[in-house]
XYZ file of C-alpha atoms in Angstrom:
753
model
C 66.103 78.247 76.947
C 67.237 81.816 76.477
C 69.258 81.453 79.857
C 70.771 78.472 78.427
C 71.512 80.621 75.285
C 73.169 83.360 77.000
C 75.753 81.490 78.442
C 76.527 79.976 74.606
C 79.098 81.947 72.693
C 77.222 83.823 69.667
C 80.036 82.014 66.905
C 78.829 78.354 67.511
C 76.959 77.292 64.279
C 72.518 76.812 65.175
C 73.504 73.046 64.903
C 75.251 72.941 68.034
C 73.704 75.212 69.490
C 70.893 73.134 69.211
C 72.563 70.562 70.945
C 74.230 72.854 74.038
C 70.296 74.047 74.047
C 69.172 70.029 74.711
C 72.593 69.525 76.788
C 71.240 72.137 79.018
C 66.978 71.731 79.577
C 64.676 68.756 80.350
C 63.548 65.947 78.225
C 60.041 66.870 77.714
C 59.538 63.043 77.649
C 61.953 63.019 81.032
C 59.213 64.743 83.133
C 57.175 62.006 83.847
C 59.371 60.882 85.794
C 59.794 63.840 88.123
C 55.862 65.444 88.920
C 55.367 63.110 91.835
C 59.453 63.028 92.779
C 62.389 61.318 91.489
C 62.184 57.775 90.574
C 63.114 55.182 93.119
C 65.346 53.464 90.744
C 67.096 56.426 90.076
C 70.061 56.894 92.259
C 70.056 60.432 94.482
C 73.458 60.903 91.744
C 72.151 61.655 88.934
C 70.090 64.817 91.024
C 72.483 67.684 90.768
C 71.951 69.089 94.545
C 73.042 72.107 94.557
C 70.570 73.383 97.780
C 74.333 72.781 100.061
C 75.871 75.656 98.230
C 74.535 79.290 98.433
C 71.790 79.666 96.710
C 71.981 80.054 93.132
C 69.374 81.667 91.201
C 69.666 83.048 88.104
C 69.580 86.504 86.471
C 66.090 88.255 86.471
C 64.535 85.367 87.628
C 63.184 83.096 90.554
C 63.830 80.063 89.624
C 66.567 78.372 91.777
C 69.303 76.423 90.019
C 67.881 73.377 91.541
C 65.136 73.352 90.340
C 66.169 72.854 86.883
C 67.033 68.661 86.775
C 69.288 69.155 83.619
C 72.194 65.929 82.725
C 76.161 68.121 83.018
C 78.404 67.260 80.254
C 80.631 65.466 81.682
C 83.244 67.875 79.460
C 81.507 70.220 81.862
C 82.346 68.695 84.905
C 86.588 68.477 83.682
C 86.760 71.904 82.332
C 85.404 73.525 85.863
C 87.003 71.377 88.233
C 90.632 70.518 87.590
C 92.017 73.380 88.516
C 90.546 73.606 91.511
C 91.632 70.296 91.566
C 94.869 71.312 91.318
C 94.709 73.794 93.853
C 93.824 70.494 96.577
C 89.881 72.103 96.854
C 87.317 69.855 96.153
C 84.531 71.543 93.796
C 81.387 69.742 95.307
C 79.423 70.767 98.276
C 79.295 69.351 101.511
C 75.982 67.510 100.983
C 77.086 66.213 97.497
C 80.478 64.689 99.236
C 77.563 62.590 101.456
C 75.114 61.719 98.639
C 76.780 61.447 95.699
C 80.204 58.565 94.880
C 83.249 59.741 93.802
C 83.534 61.794 90.369
C 86.185 60.283 88.288
C 87.521 64.076 87.966
C 86.713 64.688 92.137
C 90.073 64.677 93.866
C 89.130 61.958 96.236
C 89.250 59.817 93.116
C 92.831 59.669 93.029
C 94.749 57.244 95.374
C 97.854 57.460 97.392
C 100.350 54.744 96.066
C 101.646 55.176 99.601
C 100.125 53.664 103.163
C 98.418 54.654 105.627
C 97.079 57.246 103.252
C 95.674 60.884 105.236
C 93.846 62.505 103.479
C 91.986 60.953 100.394
C 92.932 64.056 97.855
C 95.708 64.055 95.649
C 97.059 66.073 93.183
C 96.887 66.036 89.261
C 100.101 66.610 88.108
C 98.819 67.785 84.550
C 95.262 69.420 85.870
C 96.380 72.770 85.500
C 98.234 72.220 82.091
C 95.239 70.104 80.763
C 92.520 73.045 81.930
C 94.400 76.433 80.143
C 94.318 73.720 76.931
C 90.631 72.222 77.107
C 89.199 75.069 78.492
C 89.844 77.313 75.389
C 87.917 74.760 73.639
C 88.276 74.937 70.362
C 86.041 77.275 67.848
C 84.255 75.529 65.551
C 86.184 76.491 62.657
C 89.369 75.045 63.578
C 87.888 72.006 64.921
C 88.927 69.943 61.626
C 92.458 71.520 61.896
C 93.041 70.289 66.342
C 91.833 66.950 64.822
C 93.985 66.661 62.449
C 96.371 67.417 64.290
C 95.794 65.027 67.191
C 95.593 62.182 64.709
C 99.182 63.514 63.543
C 100.656 63.143 67.032
C 99.363 59.461 67.803
C 102.767 58.203 68.216
C 104.059 54.276 68.396
C 103.142 54.455 72.073
C 99.999 55.380 71.904
C 99.644 53.047 69.499
C 100.201 50.169 70.852
C 98.415 51.335 74.012
C 95.191 51.476 72.578
C 95.480 48.240 70.427
C 96.266 46.476 74.460
C 93.449 48.380 76.204
C 91.010 47.136 73.266
C 92.184 44.212 73.096
C 91.325 43.291 77.184
C 95.026 43.162 77.632
C 95.394 46.825 79.803
C 96.896 44.393 83.230
C 99.595 43.886 80.554
C 100.919 47.201 79.220
C 103.040 47.780 82.741
C 104.280 44.575 82.625
C 105.369 44.829 79.122
C 106.670 47.955 78.622
C 109.097 47.161 81.304
C 110.251 44.193 79.524
C 110.861 45.791 76.583
C 112.523 48.572 77.799
C 115.037 46.576 80.188
C 115.352 44.741 77.024
C 116.677 48.006 74.930
C 118.705 48.735 78.423
C 120.918 45.914 77.666
C 121.019 45.730 74.306
C 122.339 49.450 74.454
C 124.918 47.504 77.121
C 126.499 44.979 74.281
C 128.564 48.414 72.878
C 131.222 49.721 74.317
C 131.668 51.795 76.804
C 134.050 55.029 78.934
C 137.464 53.637 78.659
C 136.646 50.481 76.158
C 140.464 48.807 76.112
C 142.009 52.821 76.033
C 145.133 52.154 78.721
C 146.673 52.914 81.214
C 143.389 55.054 82.647
C 140.821 53.321 80.628
C 137.304 55.558 82.152
C 134.477 55.454 83.962
C 133.560 51.842 83.617
C 136.682 50.838 85.342
C 136.161 54.071 88.426
C 133.141 51.691 89.227
C 134.889 48.425 88.734
C 137.581 50.072 90.682
C 135.674 51.080 93.610
C 134.694 47.779 94.260
C 137.598 46.663 94.176
C 139.217 49.582 96.469
C 136.330 49.240 99.587
C 136.646 45.606 99.666
C 139.940 45.070 100.413
C 140.856 48.425 102.419
C 139.231 50.125 105.865
C 136.764 52.294 105.602
C 138.975 55.384 107.048
C 141.804 54.601 103.279
C 138.656 54.604 101.134
C 138.772 58.253 99.792
C 142.880 58.373 100.661
C 144.079 55.294 98.342
C 145.560 55.996 95.302
C 143.916 59.229 94.225
C 145.948 59.475 90.982
C 143.946 56.751 89.447
C 139.843 56.987 90.193
C 140.181 58.120 93.803
C 136.956 57.067 95.436
C 134.871 61.147 94.551
C 131.559 60.131 94.967
C 129.587 60.335 98.848
C 129.635 57.433 100.915
C 126.101 55.669 100.017
C 128.032 55.447 96.285
C 130.874 53.502 98.143
C 128.372 51.129 100.743
C 126.975 50.379 97.760
C 130.321 49.254 95.448
C 131.453 47.281 98.456
C 127.500 45.225 98.543
C 128.413 44.985 94.168
C 132.071 44.314 94.996
C 131.341 41.240 97.724
C 129.396 39.543 95.374
C 131.350 39.697 92.590
C 133.750 38.419 94.435
C 131.498 34.839 95.992
C 131.476 34.800 91.345
C 134.726 35.298 90.997
C 137.464 36.595 93.338
C 139.849 37.733 90.207
C 137.695 40.601 88.716
C 138.359 42.107 92.354
C 141.709 41.719 93.370
C 143.538 44.363 94.921
C 145.737 45.998 92.294
C 146.184 43.192 90.394
C 142.293 43.324 89.180
C 142.974 46.946 87.212
C 141.672 47.258 83.150
C 140.016 44.221 83.723
C 138.029 43.406 80.806
C 137.171 40.263 80.647
C 133.247 38.538 79.510
C 132.693 37.649 82.253
C 133.370 40.763 84.476
C 131.455 43.516 82.283
C 128.451 41.031 82.457
C 128.531 41.325 86.070
C 129.105 44.489 85.433
C 126.228 46.053 83.165
C 123.836 43.147 85.102
C 124.542 46.142 88.378
C 123.698 48.474 86.259
C 120.195 46.635 85.295
C 119.663 45.527 88.628
C 119.515 48.351 90.206
C 117.596 50.886 87.333
C 114.589 47.862 88.874
C 114.859 48.306 92.111
C 115.330 52.077 92.292
C 115.001 53.689 89.470
C 111.741 51.936 87.144
C 109.807 51.435 90.933
C 110.036 55.546 91.330
C 109.031 55.891 87.960
C 105.370 53.941 88.929
C 104.911 55.452 91.309
C 105.211 58.387 89.939
C 102.428 58.235 87.901
C 100.040 57.229 90.291
C 100.754 59.703 92.659
C 101.479 62.604 90.704
C 99.007 62.167 87.801
C 95.926 59.563 89.749
C 93.127 62.003 87.884
C 94.068 60.443 84.425
C 92.895 58.039 82.363
C 94.910 54.645 82.818
C 95.653 54.803 79.067
C 97.040 58.219 80.422
C 99.527 57.263 83.339
C 100.724 53.633 80.661
C 101.834 56.949 78.480
C 103.312 59.131 80.575
C 105.028 55.631 81.796
C 106.097 54.739 78.522
C 107.636 58.381 78.072
C 109.687 58.195 81.367
C 111.001 54.459 80.304
C 112.466 55.463 77.813
C 114.544 58.588 79.089
C 117.289 58.528 75.598
C 119.894 60.309 77.745
C 119.728 58.585 80.893
C 119.671 55.029 78.649
C 122.439 55.904 76.627
C 124.448 57.744 79.779
C 123.549 54.283 82.514
C 124.061 51.753 80.054
C 125.969 52.572 77.480
C 128.044 54.870 78.671
C 127.985 53.251 82.239
C 126.904 54.568 85.505
C 124.432 54.333 87.873
C 122.322 57.915 88.030
C 119.243 56.491 87.635
C 119.652 55.542 91.548
C 119.782 59.050 92.419
C 116.969 60.100 89.962
C 114.781 57.210 91.378
C 115.727 58.099 94.948
C 114.922 61.936 94.219
C 111.336 61.438 92.335
C 110.609 58.339 95.324
C 111.012 62.139 97.307
C 108.765 64.504 95.689
C 106.297 61.168 95.592
C 106.671 61.408 99.329
C 106.188 64.822 99.673
C 102.458 64.636 97.139
C 101.852 62.103 99.737
C 102.230 63.756 102.832
C 104.472 62.236 104.118
C 107.877 64.640 103.931
C 110.029 63.180 106.426
C 110.387 60.089 104.703
C 110.717 62.198 101.651
C 113.268 63.815 102.895
C 114.864 60.724 104.007
C 115.182 59.309 100.380
C 116.385 63.179 99.638
C 119.340 62.818 101.879
C 119.669 59.018 100.245
C 119.789 60.844 96.902
C 122.590 63.396 97.916
C 124.515 60.449 99.733
C 124.767 58.624 96.405
C 125.904 61.177 94.095
C 126.572 65.172 94.657
C 125.096 66.138 92.039
C 121.741 66.002 93.701
C 122.771 69.463 95.080
C 121.471 70.539 92.436
C 117.988 69.900 93.812
C 118.426 71.048 97.235
C 117.597 74.659 96.874
C 113.892 73.151 95.631
C 113.412 70.571 97.637
C 114.427 72.699 100.755
C 112.078 76.085 99.782
C 109.542 73.828 99.184
C 109.626 72.014 102.682
C 110.269 75.726 104.097
C 107.561 77.047 102.616
C 105.167 74.317 103.239
C 105.809 75.441 107.338
C 104.951 78.765 106.779
C 102.083 77.281 105.011
C 101.160 75.614 108.085
C 101.027 78.390 110.630
C 103.623 79.303 114.045
C 102.715 75.780 115.317
C 102.608 73.314 113.632
C 104.964 74.995 110.727
C 107.561 74.677 113.884
C 107.087 71.252 114.808
C 107.364 70.036 110.800
C 110.627 72.207 110.920
C 111.820 70.822 113.873
C 110.998 67.190 112.718
C 112.355 67.901 109.642
C 115.600 69.640 111.219
C 116.438 66.331 113.175
C 115.321 63.812 110.225
C 117.974 65.308 108.390
C 120.862 65.209 110.822
C 119.928 61.786 111.624
C 120.375 60.574 108.449
C 123.735 62.231 107.164
C 125.016 61.173 110.878
C 124.090 57.574 110.116
C 125.543 57.795 106.070
C 128.335 59.600 107.505
C 129.116 56.861 110.424
C 131.916 55.052 109.293
C 133.976 58.372 109.804
C 132.854 59.661 112.575
C 134.087 59.045 116.350
C 134.397 56.399 117.432
C 134.670 54.168 114.559
C 137.361 56.223 113.165
C 139.051 59.946 114.071
C 137.290 62.634 113.836
C 140.085 63.729 111.026
C 138.630 60.982 108.428
C 135.711 62.662 107.696
C 138.004 65.878 106.455
C 139.206 63.724 102.883
C 134.960 62.669 101.534
C 134.488 66.116 102.244
C 137.256 67.334 99.849
C 136.607 64.521 97.209
C 133.362 64.954 96.811
C 133.781 69.020 96.512
C 136.349 69.630 94.131
C 137.284 73.009 94.196
C 140.653 72.776 93.073
C 139.498 71.566 89.669
C 139.152 74.827 88.330
C 135.539 76.195 86.522
C 135.464 73.415 84.005
C 137.531 71.135 82.281
C 135.563 69.641 79.136
C 133.624 71.428 76.259
C 129.990 71.986 78.367
C 127.134 73.678 76.913
C 127.071 76.068 79.754
C 126.908 79.682 80.610
C 131.148 79.552 80.802
C 132.320 77.276 77.930
C 129.827 79.131 75.890
C 131.491 82.944 76.412
C 134.873 81.251 76.859
C 135.268 81.438 73.407
C 135.154 85.400 73.400
C 136.428 85.716 76.708
C 139.330 83.078 78.154
C 138.242 83.112 81.457
C 141.569 80.969 83.009
C 143.674 82.280 81.044
C 141.864 86.428 81.849
C 141.640 85.463 86.281
C 145.233 82.850 86.295
C 146.026 82.840 89.563
C 142.605 84.201 90.656
C 140.595 80.764 90.927
C 138.624 82.229 93.782
C 136.758 84.672 91.758
C 135.700 82.730 89.299
C 134.011 80.372 92.494
C 132.423 83.310 94.293
C 130.984 84.228 90.085
C 129.219 81.615 89.468
C 128.380 80.914 92.919
C 126.709 83.958 92.619
C 125.377 83.562 89.255
C 123.999 80.259 90.395
C 122.155 82.110 93.184
C 120.350 84.516 91.069
C 119.597 81.778 88.749
C 117.201 80.009 91.059
C 116.324 82.603 93.323
C 112.665 82.788 91.179
C 112.130 79.627 92.021
C 113.065 79.382 95.762
C 111.049 83.329 96.110
C 108.091 81.406 94.363
C 108.086 78.267 96.912
C 108.152 80.672 99.796
C 106.333 83.858 99.214
C 103.342 81.251 97.986
C 103.668 79.656 101.329
C 103.073 82.984 103.072
C 100.155 83.759 100.510
C 98.302 80.755 101.266
C 99.266 80.497 104.927
C 96.748 78.825 107.337
C 95.576 81.015 110.673
C 94.451 80.281 113.744
C 90.168 80.679 114.239
C 89.697 83.991 116.379
C 85.498 84.040 116.444
C 83.361 80.917 117.286
C 81.218 80.673 114.667
C 83.619 78.225 111.885
C 82.526 75.075 111.823
C 82.297 73.148 114.583
C 84.290 70.189 114.943
C 84.769 67.440 118.403
C 87.692 66.811 119.996
C 88.481 63.365 118.640
C 87.713 64.985 114.957
C 90.561 67.755 115.045
C 93.554 65.092 116.146
C 92.178 62.457 113.697
C 92.630 65.433 110.627
C 95.534 66.739 110.056
C 96.115 69.868 107.992
C 95.269 69.716 103.771
C 98.607 69.736 102.209
C 100.048 72.804 101.225
C 98.646 74.685 97.815
C 102.170 75.114 96.678
C 103.133 71.366 95.850
C 102.851 72.062 91.833
C 105.205 74.211 91.996
C 107.741 72.171 93.232
C 108.391 70.609 89.868
C 109.070 73.250 87.893
C 111.018 74.677 91.300
C 113.384 71.815 90.596
C 113.747 72.351 86.895
C 114.808 76.258 87.693
C 117.276 75.430 90.137
C 118.953 72.644 88.166
C 119.284 74.334 84.901
C 120.199 76.914 86.869
C 123.332 74.805 88.735
C 123.889 73.616 85.147
C 124.447 76.923 83.315
C 126.463 78.928 85.720
C 127.939 75.922 88.281
C 131.988 74.871 88.427
C 133.195 71.556 87.408
C 130.218 70.835 85.349
C 130.205 67.323 82.729
C 128.236 66.420 80.117
C 126.537 63.951 81.751
C 124.781 66.851 84.332
C 122.046 67.598 81.639
C 120.291 64.617 83.069
C 119.679 66.368 86.262
C 117.182 69.233 84.397
C 115.758 66.875 82.385
C 114.830 64.728 84.772
C 111.979 67.105 85.589
C 111.387 68.325 82.318
C 110.812 64.961 80.967
C 108.307 64.221 84.599
C 106.617 68.254 82.873
C 106.291 65.866 79.535
C 105.348 62.584 80.836
C 102.201 65.072 81.722
C 101.185 67.217 78.540
C 99.583 66.344 75.194
C 101.561 66.570 72.423
C 100.492 70.026 71.432
C 100.974 72.165 74.632
C 103.715 74.191 74.599
C 105.315 71.895 77.404
C 105.597 68.308 75.369
C 107.086 71.194 72.734
C 109.701 72.386 75.032
C 110.644 69.248 76.865
C 111.249 67.512 73.417
C 113.639 70.073 72.447
C 115.447 70.262 75.864
C 115.685 66.455 75.690
C 116.925 65.858 72.162
C 119.268 68.712 72.625
C 120.616 67.824 75.954
C 120.914 64.051 73.873
C 123.024 65.649 71.234
C 124.633 67.815 73.749
C 126.414 64.914 74.907
C 127.024 64.005 70.982
C 131.324 64.434 71.847
C 131.397 62.153 74.801
C 128.959 59.286 73.159
C 131.081 59.615 70.090
C 134.443 58.631 72.134
C 132.821 55.802 73.191
C 131.773 54.213 70.746
C 128.069 54.222 71.075
C 126.807 56.282 68.116
C 124.403 53.658 66.602
C 122.549 53.844 69.802
C 122.887 57.761 70.193
C 120.586 57.646 66.119
C 118.488 54.517 67.545
C 117.193 55.800 70.901
C 116.514 59.224 69.568
C 114.141 57.487 66.944
C 112.724 55.018 69.387
C 111.937 58.104 71.584
C 110.510 60.471 69.426
C 108.327 57.807 67.431
C 107.335 56.689 70.524
C 106.190 60.571 71.759
C 104.896 61.038 69.086
C 106.788 64.072 68.241
C 108.431 65.228 64.905
C 111.311 67.318 65.382
C 111.131 68.975 62.062
C 107.340 69.591 62.014
C 106.432 73.664 61.388
C 104.688 75.526 64.272
C 104.482 79.019 62.866
C 102.237 79.994 65.785
C 104.566 78.781 68.391
C 107.740 80.489 69.293
C 109.161 76.717 70.742
C 107.685 74.890 67.425
C 109.534 77.402 65.926
C 112.683 77.330 67.669
C 112.628 74.155 67.644
C 112.255 73.954 64.095
C 115.500 76.068 63.535
C 117.957 73.914 66.166
C 116.851 70.653 64.604
C 117.447 71.415 61.481
C 121.321 73.270 63.045
C 121.871 69.474 64.538
C 121.190 67.912 60.726
C 123.683 69.726 59.363
C 126.479 69.805 62.014
C 126.476 66.042 61.825
C 126.574 65.931 58.315
C 129.327 68.470 58.513
C 131.051 66.800 60.936
C 130.979 63.076 58.514
C 132.361 65.243 55.725
C 134.956 67.850 56.886
C 138.030 67.516 58.517
C 138.632 69.988 61.513
C 142.134 71.668 61.116
C 145.027 71.151 63.430
C 145.110 74.605 64.293
C 141.158 73.854 65.753
C 140.641 70.315 66.846
C 137.929 71.396 69.125
C 135.789 73.313 65.944
C 133.113 70.299 66.239
C 132.643 70.783 70.142
C 132.454 74.016 70.118
C 129.840 74.164 67.899
C 127.834 71.397 69.836
C 128.542 74.338 72.591
C 127.182 76.718 70.655
C 123.518 75.286 69.279
C 122.814 73.671 72.799
C 123.533 76.631 75.204
C 120.901 79.080 74.188
C 118.807 75.989 74.095
C 119.482 75.589 77.667
C 118.486 79.176 78.140
C 115.912 79.274 76.732
C 114.471 76.781 78.915
C 115.728 78.362 82.274
C 113.629 80.814 80.826
C 110.371 79.681 80.398
C 110.718 77.589 83.729
C 110.884 81.626 85.569
C 108.024 82.575 83.004
C 105.962 79.247 84.291
C 106.824 79.288 87.669
C 105.145 83.165 88.069
C 102.231 81.491 86.511
C 101.307 78.556 88.359
C 102.088 81.029 91.734
C 100.027 83.801 90.128
C 97.856 80.958 89.565
C 98.029 79.266 93.554
C 98.458 82.971 95.606
C 97.961 85.472 93.308
C 100.225 88.854 92.932
C 102.347 90.288 95.583
C 99.547 92.350 97.778
C 97.905 92.736 101.132
C 96.684 90.345 103.094
C 92.932 90.228 103.245
C 92.391 89.838 106.840
C 89.756 87.597 107.000
C 88.433 85.237 110.077
C 88.870 81.432 109.486
C 88.345 78.464 110.210
C 90.654 76.795 112.968
C 93.468 74.613 111.254
C 91.800 71.408 112.090
C 88.544 72.712 110.646
C 90.169 73.885 107.725
C 91.525 70.275 106.706
C 87.818 69.522 106.908
C 86.835 72.291 104.562
C 89.274 71.790 102.221
C 88.605 68.686 101.303
C 84.594 68.843 102.101
C 83.122 71.249 99.897
C 83.701 74.913 97.562
C 81.802 76.701 99.850
C 84.699 76.121 102.911
C 86.956 77.250 100.435
C 85.695 80.489 100.792
C 85.474 80.787 103.797
C 89.551 79.619 104.715
C 91.991 81.214 105.216
C 93.352 81.710 101.961
C 92.623 84.654 99.509
C 88.855 84.135 99.061
C 89.899 85.428 95.000
C 92.921 82.550 94.649
C 90.812 79.892 93.676
C 87.997 82.237 91.117
C 92.074 83.236 89.830
C 93.507 79.551 89.900
C 90.237 78.512 87.849
C 90.271 81.857 85.388
C 93.385 81.449 84.182
C 92.626 78.741 81.431
C 89.779 80.580 80.563
C 92.200 83.991 80.991
C 94.556 81.775 77.786
C 91.257 81.722 75.503
C 90.321 85.623 75.875
C 93.896 86.185 74.437
C 93.804 83.490 71.968
C 90.244 85.799 71.268
C 88.155 83.238 71.743
C 84.471 83.872 73.806
C 84.272 81.715 77.803
C 80.783 81.181 78.249
C 81.085 79.049 81.067
C 83.177 81.578 82.507
C 80.753 84.042 82.014
C 78.038 81.589 83.282
C 80.489 81.111 86.374
C 80.729 85.002 87.184
C 76.721 84.882 87.405
C 76.724 82.394 89.527
C 79.292 83.593 91.586
C 77.457 87.537 92.081
C 73.823 86.377 92.900
C 75.341 83.922 95.466
C 76.923 87.057 96.682
C 73.996 89.058 96.806
C 72.801 86.479 98.518
C 74.423 87.226 101.096
């Protein structure tokens, strides 16, 4: 009784203290069942066998904890194992893994969505964020307020999912969500599009149709050189191949839609229906399956209802739906291939992930915004695996990536085409000659151009601007690259130099592969940091490019609670991202779709942009920014810009949006540092400790926390990661009894050794 009360917060009321005490002590009615040993009807898993770990005795007492037969609340398990699970470490001992079924919160309960799963433990994408939120635990005086906030943040999507689950229609949730999102996408496509009825150049719709026209009528060597003044092909080869396929199918339906030269500006009802259908079909074939596998691979430990909420949030992504199904483009293919790549990385299939990312690069060059993060992650994993296995993985990745690029560009290489043909697509894909920027985009250059006229100041010296843009972009994503590579170095595996480690048979050593790298949780934040750095500082950025950083931001949002900062930053970034494209959407006549998608998505996720959050910086920023957006829209309705400043409202749009994107960039760096510190610790000398061999490390990392202490990773890594949530609770002035209990148990275990 005294021991139980020592680890409980003093500020809890007597009623709650008594309830906690009852949970941690043995009921008198249950003692009779164990006088002569446990009953045969009781499963072995009901006994929390601690004997396999180091002997854990209470402070000042000779009573072994394994002798105390007491139920441990589910909430306690959730709060003490999630952070280690985030680091791919099972918190149960080796004996418990053999005697006990899979826990609902254990890493082994996460199934891979890819075949031939080599390791049962999979990453929970939001375990660290959920741990930080739940570990603090609301105080007794804040319970009512927290409950009211939870009720207020339940969106229409959660209410619908709750109704479906309660009425035993869980299996219909995913098909219904996909069908509803498909209906919304098709409804957006019923409106106008880019360049509708605006000869002679029309817009992006005509560009995509024209590429289908030229690819089915011209040889490959002329694809990137034919009539460049009229929507010349400037996307990588995979886009050209997809255009060729769509053009072939469309020609079978109606050949006049893609007649060379004569079909320019074709806007018949049948051709528009076919073009809209191609976007929808490719979205259903690539993007939607990628989202489904994402919530399965990265959020596998969450409940099915939370996974369904995440899928619903991603399916109705407003910016992507407005650009692809309203403005008319195929961005969902590029983004879907990128999601498939990170899904493969999460499943441990690095070569498959590299192929998916090469395909993403081959479809649209904007995927290069993710390249520093993807490349740094793979390099960090090679460092983590050590000299032998890391070098082997590096060579395999290099050969696989090179082979994939060669196959993609094969029609432009000998012997199919002359070697000089390869220069045409490269110069078209990277348009350095177009200048720093063309339109009013919410990035650093357009934002500062209000005061510093960059083009006028560096007239005739555009190369200086390109170098400055490249340098600022590199500095912008350098923290993410450094965090991934440094994290791989700090947590790297080492060979065993002693013979007192776990001995395994040769067959076991060859059968078990090294554990997945602990730096995987850094990848989403690194993708966000790199992509938004490119958006803010790179050259030739368009309004639609905001879709690239919005993807990892929305992936992070999908796994966060409505009261978390991650959720608030994600919702703010998405709303401002859509607002930054308002000049483009207004030009396309998509004002109604713009308003409807913003209202629908915010209502769906349960976000109120105008709700004041006095204790949160991002909440205050959100309230101010959304108020400015409303005022700017009202001002645009009632005020006509003067003739001297025709771009007044687009410039004001840039001035409102750019600071928000800059804050998100800084926040992503901050989060990367926090997660990196939780995984690998602060910079310092690596401790020289003898650990198990590479194969034995794979076994121990997935079997017991005791083996984790003997692993090549720093011994305090898991403790530091587990205390990250507790530290946040201490900063808020809330006592954490579980932290003190864990420290006491750890200290007693050290004394035994």
